[in-house]
Short mmCIF file of C-alpha atoms and ligand atoms in Angstrom, two decimals:
data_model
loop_
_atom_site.label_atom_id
_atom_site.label_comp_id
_atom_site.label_asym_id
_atom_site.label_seq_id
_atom_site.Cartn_x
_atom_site.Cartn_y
_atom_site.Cartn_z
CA UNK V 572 0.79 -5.95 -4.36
CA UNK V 573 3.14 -8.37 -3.07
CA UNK V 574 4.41 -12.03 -4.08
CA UNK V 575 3.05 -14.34 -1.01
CA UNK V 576 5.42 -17.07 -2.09
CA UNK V 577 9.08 -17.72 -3.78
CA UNK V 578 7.89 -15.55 -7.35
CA UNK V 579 6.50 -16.11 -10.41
CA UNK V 580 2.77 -15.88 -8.19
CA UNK V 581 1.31 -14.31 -11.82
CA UNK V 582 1.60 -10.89 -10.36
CA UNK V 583 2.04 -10.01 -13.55
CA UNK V 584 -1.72 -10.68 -14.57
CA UNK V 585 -3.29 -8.98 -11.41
CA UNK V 586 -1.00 -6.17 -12.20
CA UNK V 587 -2.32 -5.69 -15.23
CA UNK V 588 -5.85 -6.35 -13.84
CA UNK V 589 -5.61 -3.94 -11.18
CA UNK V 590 -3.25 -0.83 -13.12
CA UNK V 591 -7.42 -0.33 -14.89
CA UNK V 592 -8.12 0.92 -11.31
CA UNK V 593 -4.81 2.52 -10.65
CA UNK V 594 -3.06 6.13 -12.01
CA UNK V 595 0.58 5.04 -11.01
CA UNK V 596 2.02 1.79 -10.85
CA UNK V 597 5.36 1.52 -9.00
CA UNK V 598 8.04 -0.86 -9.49
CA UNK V 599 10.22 -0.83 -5.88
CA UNK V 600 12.78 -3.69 -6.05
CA UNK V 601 14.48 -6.23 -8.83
CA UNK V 602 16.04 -6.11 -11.58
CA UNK V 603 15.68 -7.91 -14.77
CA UNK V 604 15.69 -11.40 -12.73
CA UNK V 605 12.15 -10.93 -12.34
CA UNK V 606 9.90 -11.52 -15.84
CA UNK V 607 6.21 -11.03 -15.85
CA UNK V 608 4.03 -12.63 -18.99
CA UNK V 609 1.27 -10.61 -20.22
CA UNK V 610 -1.76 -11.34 -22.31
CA UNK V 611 -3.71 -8.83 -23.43
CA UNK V 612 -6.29 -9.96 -26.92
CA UNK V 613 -4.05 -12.93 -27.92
CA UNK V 614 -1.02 -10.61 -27.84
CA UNK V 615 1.62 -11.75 -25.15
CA UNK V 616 3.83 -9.37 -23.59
CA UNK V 617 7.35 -10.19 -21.34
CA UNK V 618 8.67 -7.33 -19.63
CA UNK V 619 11.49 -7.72 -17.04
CA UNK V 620 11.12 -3.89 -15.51
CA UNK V 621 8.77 -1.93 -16.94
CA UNK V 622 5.44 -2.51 -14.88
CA UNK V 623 2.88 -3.75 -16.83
CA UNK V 624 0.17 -0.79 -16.20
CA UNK V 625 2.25 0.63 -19.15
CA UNK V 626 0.02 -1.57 -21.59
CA UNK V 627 -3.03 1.25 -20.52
CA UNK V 628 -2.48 4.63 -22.00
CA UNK V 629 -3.35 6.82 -19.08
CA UNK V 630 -1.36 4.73 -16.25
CA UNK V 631 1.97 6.41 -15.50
CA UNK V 632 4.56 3.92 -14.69
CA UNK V 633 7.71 4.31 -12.37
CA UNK V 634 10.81 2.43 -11.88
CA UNK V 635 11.45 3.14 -8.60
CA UNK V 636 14.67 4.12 -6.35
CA UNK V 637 15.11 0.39 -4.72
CA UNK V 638 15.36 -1.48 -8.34
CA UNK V 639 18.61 -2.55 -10.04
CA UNK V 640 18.23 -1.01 -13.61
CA UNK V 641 20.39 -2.77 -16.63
CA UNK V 642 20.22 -0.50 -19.38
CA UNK V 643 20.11 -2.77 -22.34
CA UNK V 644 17.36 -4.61 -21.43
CA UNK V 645 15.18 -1.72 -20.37
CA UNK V 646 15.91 -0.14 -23.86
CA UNK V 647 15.02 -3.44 -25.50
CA UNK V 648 11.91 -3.71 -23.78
CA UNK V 649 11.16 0.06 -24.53
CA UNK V 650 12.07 -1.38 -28.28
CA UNK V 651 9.82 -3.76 -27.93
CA UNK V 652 6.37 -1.83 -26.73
CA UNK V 653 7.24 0.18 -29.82
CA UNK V 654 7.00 -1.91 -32.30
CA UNK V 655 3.87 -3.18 -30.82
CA UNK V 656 2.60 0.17 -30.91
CA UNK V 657 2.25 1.03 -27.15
CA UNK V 658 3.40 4.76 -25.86
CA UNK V 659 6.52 4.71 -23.49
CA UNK V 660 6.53 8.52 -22.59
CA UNK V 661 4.78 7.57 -19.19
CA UNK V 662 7.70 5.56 -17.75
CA UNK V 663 9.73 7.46 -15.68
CA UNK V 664 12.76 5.76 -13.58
CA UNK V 665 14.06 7.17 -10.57
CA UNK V 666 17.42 8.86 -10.42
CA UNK V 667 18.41 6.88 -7.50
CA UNK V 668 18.24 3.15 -8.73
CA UNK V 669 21.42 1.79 -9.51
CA UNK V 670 23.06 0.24 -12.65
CA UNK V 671 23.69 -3.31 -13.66
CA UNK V 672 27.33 -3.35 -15.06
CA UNK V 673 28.69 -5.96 -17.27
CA UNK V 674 31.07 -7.01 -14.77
CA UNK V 675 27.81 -7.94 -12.65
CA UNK V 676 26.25 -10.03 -14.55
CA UNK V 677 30.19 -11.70 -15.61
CA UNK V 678 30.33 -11.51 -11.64
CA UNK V 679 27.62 -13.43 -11.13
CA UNK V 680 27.65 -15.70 -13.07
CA UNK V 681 31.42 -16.92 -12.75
CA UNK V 682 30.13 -16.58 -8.31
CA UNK V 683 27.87 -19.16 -8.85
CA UNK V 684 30.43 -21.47 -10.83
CA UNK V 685 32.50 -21.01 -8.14
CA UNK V 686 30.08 -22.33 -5.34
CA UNK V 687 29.44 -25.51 -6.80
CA UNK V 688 27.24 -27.63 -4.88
CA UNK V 689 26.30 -24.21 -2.54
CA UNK V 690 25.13 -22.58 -5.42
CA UNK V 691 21.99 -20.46 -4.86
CA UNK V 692 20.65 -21.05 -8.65
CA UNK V 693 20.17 -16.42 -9.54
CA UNK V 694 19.34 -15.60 -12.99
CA UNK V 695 22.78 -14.46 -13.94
CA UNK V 696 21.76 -11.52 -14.42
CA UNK V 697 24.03 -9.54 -11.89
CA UNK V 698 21.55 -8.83 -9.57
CA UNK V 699 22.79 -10.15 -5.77
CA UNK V 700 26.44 -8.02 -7.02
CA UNK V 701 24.78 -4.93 -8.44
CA UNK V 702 23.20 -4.88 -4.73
CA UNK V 703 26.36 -5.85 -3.28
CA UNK V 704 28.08 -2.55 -4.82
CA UNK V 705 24.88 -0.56 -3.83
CA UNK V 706 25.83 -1.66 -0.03
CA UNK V 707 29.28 -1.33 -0.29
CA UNK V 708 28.84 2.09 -1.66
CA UNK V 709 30.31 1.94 -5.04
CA UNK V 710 27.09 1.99 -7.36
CA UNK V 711 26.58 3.60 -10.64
CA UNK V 712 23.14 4.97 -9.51
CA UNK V 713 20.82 6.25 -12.84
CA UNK V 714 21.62 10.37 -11.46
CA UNK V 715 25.71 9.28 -12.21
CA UNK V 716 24.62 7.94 -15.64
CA UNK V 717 23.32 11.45 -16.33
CA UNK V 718 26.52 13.42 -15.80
CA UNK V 719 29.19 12.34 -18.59
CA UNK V 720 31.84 13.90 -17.27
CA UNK V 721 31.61 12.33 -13.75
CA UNK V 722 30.59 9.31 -15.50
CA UNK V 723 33.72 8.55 -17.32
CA UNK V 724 36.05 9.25 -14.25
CA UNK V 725 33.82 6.81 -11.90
CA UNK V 726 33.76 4.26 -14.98
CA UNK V 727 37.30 4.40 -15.23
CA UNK V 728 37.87 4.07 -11.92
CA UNK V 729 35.58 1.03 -11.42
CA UNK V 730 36.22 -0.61 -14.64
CA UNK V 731 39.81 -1.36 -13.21
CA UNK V 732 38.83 -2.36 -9.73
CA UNK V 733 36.27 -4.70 -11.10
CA UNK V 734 39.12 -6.42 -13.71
CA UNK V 735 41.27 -7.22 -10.61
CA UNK V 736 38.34 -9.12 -9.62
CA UNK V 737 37.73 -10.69 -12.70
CA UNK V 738 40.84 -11.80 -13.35
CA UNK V 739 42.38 -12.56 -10.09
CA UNK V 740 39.36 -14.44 -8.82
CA UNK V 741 37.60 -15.75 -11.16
CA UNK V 742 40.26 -16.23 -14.40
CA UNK V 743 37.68 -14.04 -16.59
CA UNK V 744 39.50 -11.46 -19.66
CA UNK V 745 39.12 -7.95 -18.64
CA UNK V 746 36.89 -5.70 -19.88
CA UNK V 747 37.72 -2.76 -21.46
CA UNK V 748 36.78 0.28 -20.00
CA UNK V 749 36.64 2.82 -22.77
CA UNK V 750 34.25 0.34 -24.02
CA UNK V 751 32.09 0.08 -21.37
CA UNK V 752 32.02 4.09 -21.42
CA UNK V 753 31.25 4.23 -24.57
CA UNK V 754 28.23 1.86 -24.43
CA UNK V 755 26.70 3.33 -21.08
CA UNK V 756 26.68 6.73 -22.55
CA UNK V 757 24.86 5.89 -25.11
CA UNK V 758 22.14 4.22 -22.98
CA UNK V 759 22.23 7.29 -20.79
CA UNK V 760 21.94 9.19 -23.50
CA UNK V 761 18.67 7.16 -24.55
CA UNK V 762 17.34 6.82 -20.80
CA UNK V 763 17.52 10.62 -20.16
CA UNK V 764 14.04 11.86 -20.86
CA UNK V 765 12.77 9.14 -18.74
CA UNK V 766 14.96 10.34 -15.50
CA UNK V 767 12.64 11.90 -12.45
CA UNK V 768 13.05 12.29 -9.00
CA UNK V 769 10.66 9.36 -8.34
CA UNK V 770 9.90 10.01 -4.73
CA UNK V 771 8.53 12.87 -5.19
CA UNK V 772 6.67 12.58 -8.36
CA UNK V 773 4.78 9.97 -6.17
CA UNK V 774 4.46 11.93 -2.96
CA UNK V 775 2.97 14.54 -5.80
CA UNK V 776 0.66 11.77 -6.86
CA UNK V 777 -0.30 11.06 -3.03
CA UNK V 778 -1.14 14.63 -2.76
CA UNK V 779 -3.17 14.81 -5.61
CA UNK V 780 -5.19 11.79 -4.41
CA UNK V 781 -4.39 9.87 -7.48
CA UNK V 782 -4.38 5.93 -6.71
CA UNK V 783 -0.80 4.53 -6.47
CA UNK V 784 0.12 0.58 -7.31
CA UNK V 785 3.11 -0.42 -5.40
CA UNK V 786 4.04 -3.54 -7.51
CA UNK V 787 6.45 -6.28 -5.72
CA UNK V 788 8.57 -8.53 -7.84
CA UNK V 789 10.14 -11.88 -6.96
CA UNK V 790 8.07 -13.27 -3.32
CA UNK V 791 8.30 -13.13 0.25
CA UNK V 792 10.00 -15.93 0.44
CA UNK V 793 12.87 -14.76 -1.52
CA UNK V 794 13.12 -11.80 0.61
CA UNK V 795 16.83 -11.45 1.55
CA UNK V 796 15.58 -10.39 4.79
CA UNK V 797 12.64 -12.35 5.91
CA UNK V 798 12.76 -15.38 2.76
CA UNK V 799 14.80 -18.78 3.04
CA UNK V 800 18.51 -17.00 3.05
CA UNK V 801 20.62 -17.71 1.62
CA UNK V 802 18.29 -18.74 -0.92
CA UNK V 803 17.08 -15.35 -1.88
CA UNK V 804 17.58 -12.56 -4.44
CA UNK V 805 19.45 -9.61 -2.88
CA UNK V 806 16.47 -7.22 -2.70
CA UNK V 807 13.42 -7.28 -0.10
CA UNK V 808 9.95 -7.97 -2.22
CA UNK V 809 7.89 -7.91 0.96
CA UNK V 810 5.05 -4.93 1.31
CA UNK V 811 7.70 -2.82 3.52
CA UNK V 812 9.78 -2.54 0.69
CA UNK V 813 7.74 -0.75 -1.00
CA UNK V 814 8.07 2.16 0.96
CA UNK V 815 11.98 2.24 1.22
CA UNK V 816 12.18 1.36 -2.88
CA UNK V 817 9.90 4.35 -3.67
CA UNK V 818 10.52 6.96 -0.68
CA UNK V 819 7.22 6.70 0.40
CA UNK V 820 5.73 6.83 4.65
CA UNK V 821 4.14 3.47 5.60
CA UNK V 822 1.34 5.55 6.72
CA UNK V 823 0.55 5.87 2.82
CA UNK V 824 -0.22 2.69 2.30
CA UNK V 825 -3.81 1.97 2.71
CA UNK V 826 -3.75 -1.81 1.38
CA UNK V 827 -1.48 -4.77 0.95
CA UNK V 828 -2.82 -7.55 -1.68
CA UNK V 829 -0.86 -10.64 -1.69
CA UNK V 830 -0.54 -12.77 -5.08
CA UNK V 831 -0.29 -16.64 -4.37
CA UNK V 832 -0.58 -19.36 -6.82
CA UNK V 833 -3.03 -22.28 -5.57
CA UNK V 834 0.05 -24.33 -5.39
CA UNK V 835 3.20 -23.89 -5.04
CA UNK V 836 6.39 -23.20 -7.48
CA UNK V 837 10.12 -22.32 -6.54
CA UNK V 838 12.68 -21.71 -9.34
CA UNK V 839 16.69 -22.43 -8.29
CA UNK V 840 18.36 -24.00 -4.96
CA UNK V 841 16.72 -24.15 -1.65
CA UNK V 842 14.39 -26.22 0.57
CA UNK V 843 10.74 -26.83 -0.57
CA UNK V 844 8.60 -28.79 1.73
CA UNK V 845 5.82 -29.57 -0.23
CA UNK V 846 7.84 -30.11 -3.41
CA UNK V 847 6.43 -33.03 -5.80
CA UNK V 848 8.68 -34.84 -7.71
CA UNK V 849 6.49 -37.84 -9.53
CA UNK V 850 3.96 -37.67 -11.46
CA UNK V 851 1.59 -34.59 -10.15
CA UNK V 852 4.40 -32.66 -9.88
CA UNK V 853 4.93 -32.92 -13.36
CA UNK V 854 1.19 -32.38 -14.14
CA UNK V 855 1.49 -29.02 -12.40
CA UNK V 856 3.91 -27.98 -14.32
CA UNK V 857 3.17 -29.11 -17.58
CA UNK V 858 -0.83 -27.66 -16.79
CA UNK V 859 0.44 -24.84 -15.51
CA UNK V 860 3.48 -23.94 -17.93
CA UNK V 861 6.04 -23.92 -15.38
CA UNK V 862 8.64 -22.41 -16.97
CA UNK V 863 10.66 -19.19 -16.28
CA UNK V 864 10.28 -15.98 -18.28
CA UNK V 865 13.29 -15.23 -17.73
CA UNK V 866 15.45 -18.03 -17.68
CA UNK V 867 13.28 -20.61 -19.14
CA UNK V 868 14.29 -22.55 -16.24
CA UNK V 869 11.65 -25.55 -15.75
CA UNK V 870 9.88 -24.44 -12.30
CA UNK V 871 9.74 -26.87 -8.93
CA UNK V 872 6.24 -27.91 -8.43
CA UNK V 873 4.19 -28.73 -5.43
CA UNK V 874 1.62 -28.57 -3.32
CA UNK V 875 0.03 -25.39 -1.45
CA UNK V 876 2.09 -24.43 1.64
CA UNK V 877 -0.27 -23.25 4.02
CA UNK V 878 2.35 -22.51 6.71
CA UNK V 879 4.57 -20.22 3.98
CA UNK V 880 0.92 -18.44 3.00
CA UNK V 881 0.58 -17.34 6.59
CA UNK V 882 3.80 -16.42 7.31
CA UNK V 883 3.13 -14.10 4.20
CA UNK V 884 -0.13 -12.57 5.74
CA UNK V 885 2.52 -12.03 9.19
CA UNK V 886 5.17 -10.23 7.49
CA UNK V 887 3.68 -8.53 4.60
CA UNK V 888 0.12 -7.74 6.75
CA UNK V 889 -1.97 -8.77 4.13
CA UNK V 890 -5.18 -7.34 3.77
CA UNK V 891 -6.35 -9.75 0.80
CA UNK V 892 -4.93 -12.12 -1.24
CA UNK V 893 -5.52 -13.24 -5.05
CA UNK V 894 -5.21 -17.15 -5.97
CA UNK V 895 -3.83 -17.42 -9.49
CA UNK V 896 -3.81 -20.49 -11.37
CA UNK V 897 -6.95 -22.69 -9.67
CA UNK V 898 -7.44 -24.47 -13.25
CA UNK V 899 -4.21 -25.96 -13.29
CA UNK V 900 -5.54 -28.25 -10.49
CA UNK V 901 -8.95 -29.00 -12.59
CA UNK V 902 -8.06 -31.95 -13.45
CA UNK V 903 -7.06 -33.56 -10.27
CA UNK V 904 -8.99 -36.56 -8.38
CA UNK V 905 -7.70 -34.60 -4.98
CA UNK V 906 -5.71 -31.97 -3.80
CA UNK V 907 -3.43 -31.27 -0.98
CA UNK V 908 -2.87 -28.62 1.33
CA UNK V 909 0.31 -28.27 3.54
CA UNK V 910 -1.55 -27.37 7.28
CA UNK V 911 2.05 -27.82 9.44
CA UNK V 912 5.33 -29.59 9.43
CA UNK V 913 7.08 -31.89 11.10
CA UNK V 914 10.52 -32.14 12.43
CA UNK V 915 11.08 -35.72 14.27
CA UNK V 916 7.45 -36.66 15.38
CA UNK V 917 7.44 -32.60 16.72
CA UNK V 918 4.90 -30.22 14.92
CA UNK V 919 5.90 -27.20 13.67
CA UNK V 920 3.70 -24.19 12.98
CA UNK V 921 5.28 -21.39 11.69
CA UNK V 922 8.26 -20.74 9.59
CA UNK V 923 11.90 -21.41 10.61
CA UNK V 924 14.30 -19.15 10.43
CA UNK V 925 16.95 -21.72 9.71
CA UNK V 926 17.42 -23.04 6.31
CA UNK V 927 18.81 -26.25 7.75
CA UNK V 928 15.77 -26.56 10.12
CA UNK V 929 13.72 -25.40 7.12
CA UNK V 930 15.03 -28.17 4.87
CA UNK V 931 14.03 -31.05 7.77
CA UNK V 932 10.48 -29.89 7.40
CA UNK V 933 8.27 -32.69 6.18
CA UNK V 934 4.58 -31.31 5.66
CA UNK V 935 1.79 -32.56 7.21
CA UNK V 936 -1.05 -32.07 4.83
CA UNK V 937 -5.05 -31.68 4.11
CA UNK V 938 -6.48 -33.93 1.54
CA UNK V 939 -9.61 -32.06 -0.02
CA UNK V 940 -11.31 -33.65 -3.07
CA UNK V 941 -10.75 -32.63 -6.79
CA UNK V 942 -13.70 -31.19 -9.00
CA UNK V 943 -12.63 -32.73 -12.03
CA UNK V 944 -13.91 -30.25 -13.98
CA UNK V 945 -12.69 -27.10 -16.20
CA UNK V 946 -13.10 -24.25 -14.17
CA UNK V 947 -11.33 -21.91 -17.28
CA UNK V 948 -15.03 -20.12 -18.15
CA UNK V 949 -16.21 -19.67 -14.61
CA UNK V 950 -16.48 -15.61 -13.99
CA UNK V 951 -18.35 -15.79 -10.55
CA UNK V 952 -17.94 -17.58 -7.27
CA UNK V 953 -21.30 -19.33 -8.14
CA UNK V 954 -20.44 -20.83 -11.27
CA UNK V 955 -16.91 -22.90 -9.54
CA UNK V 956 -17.80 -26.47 -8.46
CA UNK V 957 -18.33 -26.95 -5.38
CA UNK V 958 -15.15 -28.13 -4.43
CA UNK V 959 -13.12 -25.97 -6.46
CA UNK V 960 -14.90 -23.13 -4.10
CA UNK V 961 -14.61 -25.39 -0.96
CA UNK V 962 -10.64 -25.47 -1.78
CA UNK V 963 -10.73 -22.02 -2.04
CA UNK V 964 -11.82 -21.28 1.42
CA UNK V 965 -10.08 -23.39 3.06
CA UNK V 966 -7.20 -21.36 2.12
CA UNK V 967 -8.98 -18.45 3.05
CA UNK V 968 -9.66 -20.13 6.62
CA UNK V 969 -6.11 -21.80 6.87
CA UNK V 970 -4.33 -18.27 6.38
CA UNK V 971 -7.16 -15.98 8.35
CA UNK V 972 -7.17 -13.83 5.20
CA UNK V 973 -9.61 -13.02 2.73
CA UNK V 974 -9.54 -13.77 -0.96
CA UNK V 975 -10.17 -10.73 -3.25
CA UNK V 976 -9.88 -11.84 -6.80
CA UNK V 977 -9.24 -15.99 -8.05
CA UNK V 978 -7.50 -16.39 -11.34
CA UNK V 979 -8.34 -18.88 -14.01
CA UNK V 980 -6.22 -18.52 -16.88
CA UNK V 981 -4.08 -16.08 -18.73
CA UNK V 982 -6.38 -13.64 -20.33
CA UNK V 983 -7.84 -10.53 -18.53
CA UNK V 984 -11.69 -12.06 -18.95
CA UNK V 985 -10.51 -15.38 -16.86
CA UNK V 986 -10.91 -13.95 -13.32
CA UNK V 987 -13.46 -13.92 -11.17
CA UNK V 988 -13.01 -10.39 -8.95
CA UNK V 989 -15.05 -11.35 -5.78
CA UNK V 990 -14.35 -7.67 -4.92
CA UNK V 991 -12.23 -4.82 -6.13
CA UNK V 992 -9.77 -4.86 -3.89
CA UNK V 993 -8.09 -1.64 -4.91
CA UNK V 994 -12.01 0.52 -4.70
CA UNK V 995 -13.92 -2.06 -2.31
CA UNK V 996 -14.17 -2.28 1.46
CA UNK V 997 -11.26 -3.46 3.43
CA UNK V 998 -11.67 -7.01 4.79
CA UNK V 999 -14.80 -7.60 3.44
CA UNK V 1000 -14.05 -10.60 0.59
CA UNK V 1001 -14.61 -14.44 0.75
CA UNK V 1002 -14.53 -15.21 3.95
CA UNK V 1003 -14.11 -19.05 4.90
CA UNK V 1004 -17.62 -19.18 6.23
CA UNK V 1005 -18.40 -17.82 3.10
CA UNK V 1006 -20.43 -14.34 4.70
CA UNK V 1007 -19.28 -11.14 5.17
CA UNK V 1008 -17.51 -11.98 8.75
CA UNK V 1009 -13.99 -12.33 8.59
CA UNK V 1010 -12.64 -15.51 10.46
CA UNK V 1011 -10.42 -14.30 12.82
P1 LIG M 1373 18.83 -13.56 -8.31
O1 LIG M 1373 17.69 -12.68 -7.95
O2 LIG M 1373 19.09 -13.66 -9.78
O3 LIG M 1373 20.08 -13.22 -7.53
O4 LIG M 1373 18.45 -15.07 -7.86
C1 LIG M 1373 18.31 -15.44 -6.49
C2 LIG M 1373 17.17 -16.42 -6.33
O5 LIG M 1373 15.94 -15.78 -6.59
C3 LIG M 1373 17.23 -17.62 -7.26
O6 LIG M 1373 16.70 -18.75 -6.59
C4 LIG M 1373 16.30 -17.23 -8.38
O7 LIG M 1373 15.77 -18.35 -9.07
C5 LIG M 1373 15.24 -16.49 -7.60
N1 LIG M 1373 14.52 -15.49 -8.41
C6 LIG M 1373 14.94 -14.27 -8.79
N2 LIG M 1373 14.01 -13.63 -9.49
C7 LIG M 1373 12.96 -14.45 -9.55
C8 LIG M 1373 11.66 -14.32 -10.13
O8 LIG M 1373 11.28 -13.31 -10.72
N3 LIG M 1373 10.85 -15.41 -9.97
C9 LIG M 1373 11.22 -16.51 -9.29
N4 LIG M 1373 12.41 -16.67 -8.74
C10 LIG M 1373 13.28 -15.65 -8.86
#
């Protein structure tokens, strides 16, 4: 299950939704930038890593080899489910993720000062240099955090080579590494029974035919490979990721489900076509509590980017896709719908590589009437208005993709699952024509 646009898609809800049907939910890339919000009987839940299957007692959850793990935060989330009552002993995190560090989150941070107006807008949270060490092969990976003695040599080591960087570059105190020992051996000490070999606990899994959710953070289009670079996070949330972050074949996936709000929301720097800056822009967002979970940041707002959504179905190949949100446009007299852009009187139909050509874009757009009505109770296709279920397949149409399960609200009970799309047939949802033939 994958992000179809730039995050915060609420694929934190159809997580949650689908982890009923699933045995294992997987976690394959991120860090704690990403934040899902969980409501499960009035009780809301924020958890930055830990999948959100863990609020079920029989679904095992994994932290996977391609995610960027900072210790404190996992521990205060394990804290957290806790106090609430909810068993932890089913989240396991792979050996071979690697370690957030102070100095990446100090790193980051101070990066972004530095770049001014070329700032990308990251969480702070030391993701993008976390990554950067994992490339330039001097990570803390979880498996180092296990073995104190090697620890405290590589700490040492690293400590000093990150305070020449802190202080030379950026004018930052250093930090002290005995200090930094000290506190990541306590976390590792914490972390331990939680340690697997995550790829093959999964391949196990595969083998024993038990159903597997691979669970993307962040969205395609923040993808540092295929998303609107630089404008990305440093990890790749697209459906192939998930077989590089968890060590599994791509012949073991049997179904890609992509999560896409029924508008459009960025968070941070970068071009936005359909972006809405007066007053329904502000509706969205105030309707639709547009706020980051993890920052608090106040989200972008706009209009539904139909050329994005089918670049998603391209590089992801998704099977399905679930709209989240369709209430927050209830109260709208009509609705727009972003077919194409345009670049100087020339049409363009699919995504641009460029971020420069990307930020020229103006969309050319749909107008399809409101239904000016609350669609918050509605549990089946038949009870949506008629426009509200119109809007919906033109979406379907526009990106040649089915639509699996349509999201009302927050709680579990405000969906409408037009079919299971973890136990039902492949390709065989709400089709544009509305019958059982896909468009194609
Ligand atoms: P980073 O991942 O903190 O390095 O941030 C890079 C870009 O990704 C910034 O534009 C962030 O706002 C965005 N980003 C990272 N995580 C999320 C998320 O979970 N939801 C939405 N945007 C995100």
């Amino acid at each position: 299950m994958i992000g179809a646009q730039w995050g915060d898609e609420g694929k934190g809800k159809i997580t949650d939704l689908l982890s009923g049907s699933a045995d294992v939910v997987v976690r394959y890339q991120g860090g704690v930038n990403a934040g899902h919000t969980v409501v499960v009987q009035g009780q809301t839940f924020k958890l930055h890593l830990i999948p959100s299957g863990i609020l079920y007692p029989e679904t095992e959850c994994i932290i996977g080899s391609g995610t960027v793990i900072d210790p404190k935060v996992l521990l205060q989330e394990l804290d957290q489910l806790h106090e609430l009552g909810i068993a932890t002993d089913k989240l396991h995190i792979s050996e071979s993720a690697h370690v957030t560090m102070p100095y990446h989150r100090l790193i980051d941070q101070a990066s972004e000062e530095k770049r001014g107006s070329h700032k990308i807008g990251t969480t702070g949270r030391g993701i993008g240099p976390t990554y950067a060490d994992k490339s330039e092969r001097t990570g803390i990976r979880i498996v180092d955090l296990m073995l104190q003695d090697d620890l405290v040599k590589q700490l040492r080591w690293t400590v000093n080579y990150k305070n020449v960087i802190l202080e030379k570059l950026y004018d930052l105190p250093p930090l002290d590494p005995e200090a930094v020992i000290e506190e990541y051996l306590g976390y590792a000490e914490r972390l331990r029974p939680h340690v697997v070999d995550s790829s093959l606990r999964i391949y196990d899994a595969i083998q024993q035919k038990r159903n597997i959710l691979f669970e993307g953070a962040q969205g395609t289009l923040l993808d540092l490979d295929h998303g609107t670079y630089p404008y990305v996070t440093s990890s790749n949330p697209v459906a192939g990721g998930a077989c590089i972050g968890s060590g599994v074949g791509p012949t073991m996936i049997d179904r890609v489900i992509g999560v896409a709000k029924a508008y459009t929301t960025r968070v941070g720097e970068g071009p936005f076509p359909t972006e809405l800056d007066g007053e329904v822009g502000e509706l969205l967002c105030d309707r639709g509590a547009e706020f980051g979970t993890t920052t608090g940041r106040r989200r972008r707002c706009g209009w539904f980017d139909g050329v994005i959504g089918r670049y998603a179905v391209r590089i992801n190949g998704l099977d399905c896709l679930a709209i989240t949100k369709l209430d927050v446009l209830d109260t709208l007299d009509e609705i727009k719908v972003c077919v194409a852009y345009d670049i100087d009187g020339k049409q363009i139909n699919d995504f641009p590589t460029s971020a420069r050509l990307f930020a020229q874009c103006t969309p050319i757009y749909k107008t399809l009437p409101g239904w000016k009505q609350s669609t918050a109770d509605c549990r089946t296709l038949d009870d949506l208005p008629k426009p509200a279920l119109a809007y919906l397949k033109y979406l379907a149409e526009l990106m040649e993709v089915p639509i699996a399960i349509v999201s009302l609200g927050a709680s579990r009970d405000q969906t409408i699952i037009v079919e299971d799309p973890i136990h039902g047939p492949k390709r065989a949802l709400l089709y544009s024509n509305g019958t059982a033939s896909p468009v194609m």
